[in-house]
mmCIF file of C-alpha atoms in Angstrom:
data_model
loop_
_atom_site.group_PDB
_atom_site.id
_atom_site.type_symbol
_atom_site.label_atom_id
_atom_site.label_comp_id
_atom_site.label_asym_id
_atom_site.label_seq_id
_atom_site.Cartn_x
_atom_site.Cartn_y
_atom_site.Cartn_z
ATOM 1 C CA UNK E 1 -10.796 -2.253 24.648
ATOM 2 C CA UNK E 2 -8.446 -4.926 23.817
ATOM 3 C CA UNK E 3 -6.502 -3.054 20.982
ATOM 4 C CA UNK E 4 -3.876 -5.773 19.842
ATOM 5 C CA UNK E 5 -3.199 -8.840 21.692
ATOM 6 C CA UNK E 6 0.340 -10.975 21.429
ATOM 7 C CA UNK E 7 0.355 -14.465 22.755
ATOM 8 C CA UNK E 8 2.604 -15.604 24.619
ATOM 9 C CA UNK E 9 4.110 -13.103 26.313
ATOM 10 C CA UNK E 10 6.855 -15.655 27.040
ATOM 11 C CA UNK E 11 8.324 -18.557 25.117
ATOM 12 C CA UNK E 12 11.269 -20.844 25.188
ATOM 13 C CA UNK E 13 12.167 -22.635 21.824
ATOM 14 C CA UNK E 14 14.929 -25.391 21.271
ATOM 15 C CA UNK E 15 16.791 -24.963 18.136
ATOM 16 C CA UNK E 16 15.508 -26.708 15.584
ATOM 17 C CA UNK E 17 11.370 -26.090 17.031
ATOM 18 C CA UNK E 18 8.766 -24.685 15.534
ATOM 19 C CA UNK E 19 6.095 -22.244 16.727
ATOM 20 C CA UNK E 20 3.404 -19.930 16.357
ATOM 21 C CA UNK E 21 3.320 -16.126 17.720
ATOM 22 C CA UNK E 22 0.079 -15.064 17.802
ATOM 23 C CA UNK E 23 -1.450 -11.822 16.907
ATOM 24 C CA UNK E 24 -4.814 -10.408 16.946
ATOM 25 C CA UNK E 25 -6.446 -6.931 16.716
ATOM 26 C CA UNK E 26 -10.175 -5.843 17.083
ATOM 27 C CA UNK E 27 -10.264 -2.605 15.576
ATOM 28 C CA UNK E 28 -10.784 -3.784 12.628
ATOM 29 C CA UNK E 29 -7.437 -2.248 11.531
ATOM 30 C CA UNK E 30 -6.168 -3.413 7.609
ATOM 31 C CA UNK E 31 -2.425 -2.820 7.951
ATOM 32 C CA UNK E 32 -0.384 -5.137 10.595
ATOM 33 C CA UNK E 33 3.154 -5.997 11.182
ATOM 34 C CA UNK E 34 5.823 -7.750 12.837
ATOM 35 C CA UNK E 35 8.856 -6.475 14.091
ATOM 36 C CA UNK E 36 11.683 -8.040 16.644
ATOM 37 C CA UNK E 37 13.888 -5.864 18.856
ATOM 38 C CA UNK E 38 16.934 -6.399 19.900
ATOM 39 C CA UNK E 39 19.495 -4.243 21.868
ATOM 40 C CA UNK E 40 21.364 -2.041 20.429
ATOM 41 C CA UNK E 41 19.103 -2.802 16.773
ATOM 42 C CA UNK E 42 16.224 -1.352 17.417
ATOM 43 C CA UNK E 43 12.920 -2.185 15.533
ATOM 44 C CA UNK E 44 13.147 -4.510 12.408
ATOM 45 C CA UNK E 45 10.156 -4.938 10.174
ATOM 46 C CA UNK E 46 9.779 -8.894 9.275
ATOM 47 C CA UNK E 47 6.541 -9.122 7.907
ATOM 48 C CA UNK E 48 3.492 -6.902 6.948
ATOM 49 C CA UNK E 49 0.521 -7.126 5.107
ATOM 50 C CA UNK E 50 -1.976 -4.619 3.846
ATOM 51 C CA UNK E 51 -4.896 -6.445 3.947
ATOM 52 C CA UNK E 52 -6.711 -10.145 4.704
ATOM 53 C CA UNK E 53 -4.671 -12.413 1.775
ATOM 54 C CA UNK E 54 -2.023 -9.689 1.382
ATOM 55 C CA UNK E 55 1.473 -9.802 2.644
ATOM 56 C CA UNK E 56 4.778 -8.751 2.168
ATOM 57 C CA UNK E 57 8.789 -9.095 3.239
ATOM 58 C CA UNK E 58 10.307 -6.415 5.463
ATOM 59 C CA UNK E 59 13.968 -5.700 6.184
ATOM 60 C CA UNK E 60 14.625 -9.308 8.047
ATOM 61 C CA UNK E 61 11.776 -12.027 6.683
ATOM 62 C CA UNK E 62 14.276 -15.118 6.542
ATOM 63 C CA UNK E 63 13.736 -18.117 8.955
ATOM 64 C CA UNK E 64 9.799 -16.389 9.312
ATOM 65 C CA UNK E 65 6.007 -17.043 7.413
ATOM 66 C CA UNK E 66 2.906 -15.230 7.703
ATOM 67 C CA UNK E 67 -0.538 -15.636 6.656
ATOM 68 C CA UNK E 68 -3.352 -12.914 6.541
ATOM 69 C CA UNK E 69 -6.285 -15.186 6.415
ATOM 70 C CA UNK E 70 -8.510 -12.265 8.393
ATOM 71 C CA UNK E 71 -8.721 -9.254 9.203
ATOM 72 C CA UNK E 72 -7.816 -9.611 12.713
ATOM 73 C CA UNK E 73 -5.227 -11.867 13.019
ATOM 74 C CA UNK E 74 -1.640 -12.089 11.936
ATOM 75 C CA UNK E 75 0.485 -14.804 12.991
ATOM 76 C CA UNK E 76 4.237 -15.068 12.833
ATOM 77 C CA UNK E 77 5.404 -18.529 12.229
ATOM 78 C CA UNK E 78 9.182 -19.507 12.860
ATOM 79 C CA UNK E 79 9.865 -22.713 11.039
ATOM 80 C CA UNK E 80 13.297 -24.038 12.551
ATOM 81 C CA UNK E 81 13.737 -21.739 15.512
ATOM 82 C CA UNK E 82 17.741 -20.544 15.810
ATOM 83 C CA UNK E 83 19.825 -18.704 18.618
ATOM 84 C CA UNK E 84 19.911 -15.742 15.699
ATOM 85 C CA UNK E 85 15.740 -15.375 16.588
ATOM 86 C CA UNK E 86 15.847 -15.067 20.201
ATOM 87 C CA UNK E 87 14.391 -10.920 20.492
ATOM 88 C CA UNK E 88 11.642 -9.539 21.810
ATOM 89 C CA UNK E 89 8.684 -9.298 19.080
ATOM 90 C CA UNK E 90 5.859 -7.116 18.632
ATOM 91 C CA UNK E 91 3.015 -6.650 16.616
ATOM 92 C CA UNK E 92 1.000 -3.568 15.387
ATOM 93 C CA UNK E 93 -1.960 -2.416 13.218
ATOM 94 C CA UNK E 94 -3.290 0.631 11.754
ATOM 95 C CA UNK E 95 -5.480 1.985 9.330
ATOM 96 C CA UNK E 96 -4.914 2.626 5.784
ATOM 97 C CA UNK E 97 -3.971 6.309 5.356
ATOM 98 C CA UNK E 98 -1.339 8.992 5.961
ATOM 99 C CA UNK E 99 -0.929 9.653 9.895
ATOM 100 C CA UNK E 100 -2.785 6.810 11.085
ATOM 101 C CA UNK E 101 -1.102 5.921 14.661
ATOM 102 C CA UNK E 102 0.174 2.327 14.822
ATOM 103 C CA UNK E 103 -0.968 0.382 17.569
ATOM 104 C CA UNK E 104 1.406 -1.968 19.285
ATOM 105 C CA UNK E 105 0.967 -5.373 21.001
ATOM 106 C CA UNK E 106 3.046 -5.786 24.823
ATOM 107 C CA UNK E 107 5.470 -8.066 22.945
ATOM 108 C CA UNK E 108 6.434 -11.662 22.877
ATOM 109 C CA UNK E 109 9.989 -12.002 24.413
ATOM 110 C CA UNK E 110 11.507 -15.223 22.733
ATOM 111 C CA UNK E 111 14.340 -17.227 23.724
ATOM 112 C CA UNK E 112 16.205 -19.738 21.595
ATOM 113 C CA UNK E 113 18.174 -22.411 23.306
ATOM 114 C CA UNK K 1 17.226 1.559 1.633
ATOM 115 C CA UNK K 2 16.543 4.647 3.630
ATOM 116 C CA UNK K 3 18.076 4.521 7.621
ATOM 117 C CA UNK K 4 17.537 6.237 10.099
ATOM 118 C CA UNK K 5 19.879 7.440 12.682
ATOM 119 C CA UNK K 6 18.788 8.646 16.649
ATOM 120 C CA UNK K 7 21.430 10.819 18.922
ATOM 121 C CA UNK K 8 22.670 10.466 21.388
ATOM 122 C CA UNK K 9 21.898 6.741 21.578
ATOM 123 C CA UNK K 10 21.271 7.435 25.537
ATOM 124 C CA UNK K 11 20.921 10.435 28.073
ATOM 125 C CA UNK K 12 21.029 10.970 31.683
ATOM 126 C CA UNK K 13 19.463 14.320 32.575
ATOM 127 C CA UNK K 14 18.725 15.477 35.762
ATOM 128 C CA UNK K 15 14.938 16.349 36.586
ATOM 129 C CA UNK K 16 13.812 19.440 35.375
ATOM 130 C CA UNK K 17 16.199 19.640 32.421
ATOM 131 C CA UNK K 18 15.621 20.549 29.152
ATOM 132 C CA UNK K 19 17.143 17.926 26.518
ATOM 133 C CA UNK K 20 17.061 17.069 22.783
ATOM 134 C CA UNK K 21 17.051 14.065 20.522
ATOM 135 C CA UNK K 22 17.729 13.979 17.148
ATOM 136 C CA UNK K 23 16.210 11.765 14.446
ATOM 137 C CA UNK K 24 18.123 12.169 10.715
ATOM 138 C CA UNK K 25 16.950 10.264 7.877
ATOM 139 C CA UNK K 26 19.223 9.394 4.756
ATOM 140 C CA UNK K 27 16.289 10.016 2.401
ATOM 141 C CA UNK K 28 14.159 12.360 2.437
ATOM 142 C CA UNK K 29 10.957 11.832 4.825
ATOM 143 C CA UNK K 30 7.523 11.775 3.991
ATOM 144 C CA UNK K 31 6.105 10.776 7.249
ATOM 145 C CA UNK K 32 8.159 10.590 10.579
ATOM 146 C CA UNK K 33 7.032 8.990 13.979
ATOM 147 C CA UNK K 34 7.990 9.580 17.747
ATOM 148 C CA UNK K 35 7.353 6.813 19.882
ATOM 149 C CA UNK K 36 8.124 5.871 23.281
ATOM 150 C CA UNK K 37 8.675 2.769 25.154
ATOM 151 C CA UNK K 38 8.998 2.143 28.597
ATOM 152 C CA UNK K 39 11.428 -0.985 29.535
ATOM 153 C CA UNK K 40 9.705 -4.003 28.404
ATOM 154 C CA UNK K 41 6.770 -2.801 27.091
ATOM 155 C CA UNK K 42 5.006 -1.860 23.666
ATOM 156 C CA UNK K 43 5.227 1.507 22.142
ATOM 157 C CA UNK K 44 3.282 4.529 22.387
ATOM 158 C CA UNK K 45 2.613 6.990 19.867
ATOM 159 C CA UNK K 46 3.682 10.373 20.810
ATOM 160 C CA UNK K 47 3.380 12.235 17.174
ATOM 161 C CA UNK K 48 3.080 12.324 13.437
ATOM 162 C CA UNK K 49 5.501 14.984 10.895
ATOM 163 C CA UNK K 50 4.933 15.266 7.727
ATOM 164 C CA UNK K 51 5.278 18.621 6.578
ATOM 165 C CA UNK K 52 8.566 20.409 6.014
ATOM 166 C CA UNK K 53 9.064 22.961 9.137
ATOM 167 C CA UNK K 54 6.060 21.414 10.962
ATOM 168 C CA UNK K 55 6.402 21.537 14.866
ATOM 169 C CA UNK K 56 4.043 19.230 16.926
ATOM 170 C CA UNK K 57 3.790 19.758 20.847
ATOM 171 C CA UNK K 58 2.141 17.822 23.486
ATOM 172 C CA UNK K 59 2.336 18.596 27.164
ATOM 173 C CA UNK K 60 5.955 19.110 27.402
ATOM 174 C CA UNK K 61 7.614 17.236 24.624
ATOM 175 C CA UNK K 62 7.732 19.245 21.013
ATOM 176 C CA UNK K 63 8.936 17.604 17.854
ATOM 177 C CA UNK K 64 10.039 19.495 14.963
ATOM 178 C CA UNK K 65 10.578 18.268 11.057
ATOM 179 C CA UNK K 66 13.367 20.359 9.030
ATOM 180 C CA UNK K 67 12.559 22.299 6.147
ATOM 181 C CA UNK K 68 14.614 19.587 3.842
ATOM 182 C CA UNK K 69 12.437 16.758 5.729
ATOM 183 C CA UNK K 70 15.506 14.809 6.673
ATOM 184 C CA UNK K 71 15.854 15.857 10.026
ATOM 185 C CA UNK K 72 13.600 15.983 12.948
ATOM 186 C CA UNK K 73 14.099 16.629 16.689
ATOM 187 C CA UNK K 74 12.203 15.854 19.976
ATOM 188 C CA UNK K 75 12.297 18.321 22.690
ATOM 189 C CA UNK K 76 11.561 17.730 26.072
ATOM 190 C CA UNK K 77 11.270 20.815 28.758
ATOM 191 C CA UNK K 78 11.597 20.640 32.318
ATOM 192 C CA UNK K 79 12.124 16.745 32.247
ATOM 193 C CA UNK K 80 10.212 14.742 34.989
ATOM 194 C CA UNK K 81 10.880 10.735 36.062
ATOM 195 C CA UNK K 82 8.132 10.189 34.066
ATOM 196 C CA UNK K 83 9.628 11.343 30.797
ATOM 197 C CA UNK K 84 12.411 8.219 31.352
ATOM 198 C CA UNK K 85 11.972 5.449 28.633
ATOM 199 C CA UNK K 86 13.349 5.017 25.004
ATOM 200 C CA UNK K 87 12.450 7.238 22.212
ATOM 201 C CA UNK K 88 12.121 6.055 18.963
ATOM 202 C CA UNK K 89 11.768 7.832 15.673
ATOM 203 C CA UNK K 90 10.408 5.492 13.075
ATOM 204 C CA UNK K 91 9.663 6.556 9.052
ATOM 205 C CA UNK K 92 7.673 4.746 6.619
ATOM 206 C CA UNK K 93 8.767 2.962 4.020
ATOM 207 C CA UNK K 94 6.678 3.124 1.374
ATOM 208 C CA UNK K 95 6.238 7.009 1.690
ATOM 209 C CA UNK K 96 2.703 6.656 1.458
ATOM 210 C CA UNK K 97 2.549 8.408 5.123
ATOM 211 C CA UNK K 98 0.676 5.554 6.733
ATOM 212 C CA UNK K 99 2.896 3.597 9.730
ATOM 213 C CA UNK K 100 1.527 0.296 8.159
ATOM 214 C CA UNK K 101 5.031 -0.611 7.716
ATOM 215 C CA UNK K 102 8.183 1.346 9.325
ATOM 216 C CA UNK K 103 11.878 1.482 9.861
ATOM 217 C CA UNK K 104 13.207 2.718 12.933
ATOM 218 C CA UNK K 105 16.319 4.481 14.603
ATOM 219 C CA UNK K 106 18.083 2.303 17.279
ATOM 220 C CA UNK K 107 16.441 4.933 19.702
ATOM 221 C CA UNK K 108 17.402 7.060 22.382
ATOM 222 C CA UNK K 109 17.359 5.453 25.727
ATOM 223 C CA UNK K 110 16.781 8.372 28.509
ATOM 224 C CA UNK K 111 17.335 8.530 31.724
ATOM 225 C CA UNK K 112 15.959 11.551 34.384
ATOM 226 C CA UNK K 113 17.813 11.535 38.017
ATOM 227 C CA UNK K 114 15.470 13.161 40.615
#
């Protein structure tokens, strides 16, 4: 079982690049979401989205874009990549409903030079 | 916005010590999540509270949701190395009770000397 799958598990930006964080689930899961982690910060929501064409802004969506264009996939696009964004980020999905467990990806660690 | 806020923000127990995080929300809490990550990894589900008073247990770690549903606690007896990692309690923000979208503590990072 795959569950949800982050690529890369690695990445080193220059300020100023662009990129791509994937995300993909097979369990055919409708909610996912992005969050970045950073020491001493815990877990911030970024992005979610309900369903395919649905999303929304969490706590810290500025310098990020996401699409929902399927079901299974859920990337997390950083536009002009800054110091502020280097974190470790991670992706989960669920189902739709009270006390349905999140699933989490093995996170993308992200470092902005 | 609702926040939630984890003591002690870390622990060193020794094995086979009983110890206690707590997890205290400013709003009230209609769904409340323990998780646990081991150092650089994702996060696993440990359990779900929703109702006020509710106590959840699994092997040795028991969580507990107050009566007022602002407060929970996770209780871990006789703590082994395996129990080491960071605890986080995480509550969701729509209060629809589904962990499509969460906020978290800052966790509890624990550590258990053999």
């Amino acid at each position: 079982n795959a569950g949800v799958t982050q690529t890369p598990k690695f990445q080193v930006l220059k300020t100023g690049q662009s990129m791509t964080l994937q995300c993909a689930q097979d369990m055919n899961h409708e909610y996912m979401s992005w969050y970045r982690q950073d020491p001493g910060m815990g877990l911030r929501l970024i992005h979610y989205s309900v369903g395919a064409g649905i999303t929304d802004q969490g706590e810290v969506p500025n310098g990020y874009n996401v699409s929902r264009s399927t079901t299974e996939d859920f990337p997390l696009r950083l536009l002009s990549a800054a110091p502020s964004q280097t974190s470790v980020y991670f992706c989960a999905s669920s189902y739709r409903g009270v006390g349905a467990e999140a699933f989490f990806g093995q996170g993308t660690r992200l470092t902005v030079v | 916005s609702q926040e939630l806020e984890q003591s002690p923000q870390s622990l060193i127990v020794q094995e086979g010590k009983n110890l206690t995080i707590n997890c205290t929300s400013s709003k009230t809490l209609y769904g409340l999540y323990w998780y646990k990550q081991k150092y650089g990894e994702g996060l696993i589900f440990l359990m779900m509270l929703q109702k006020g008073g509710e106590e959840k247990s699994h092997e040795k770690i028991t969580a507990k949701l107050d009566e007022k549903k602002q407060q929970s606690s996770l209780h871990i007896t006789a703590s082994q190395p395996s129990h080491a990692g960071i605890y986080l309690c995480g509550a969701d923000i729509n209060y629809g009770g589904s962990q499509g979208n969460l906020i978290f503590g800052k966790g509890t990072k624990l550590s258990v000397k053999p």
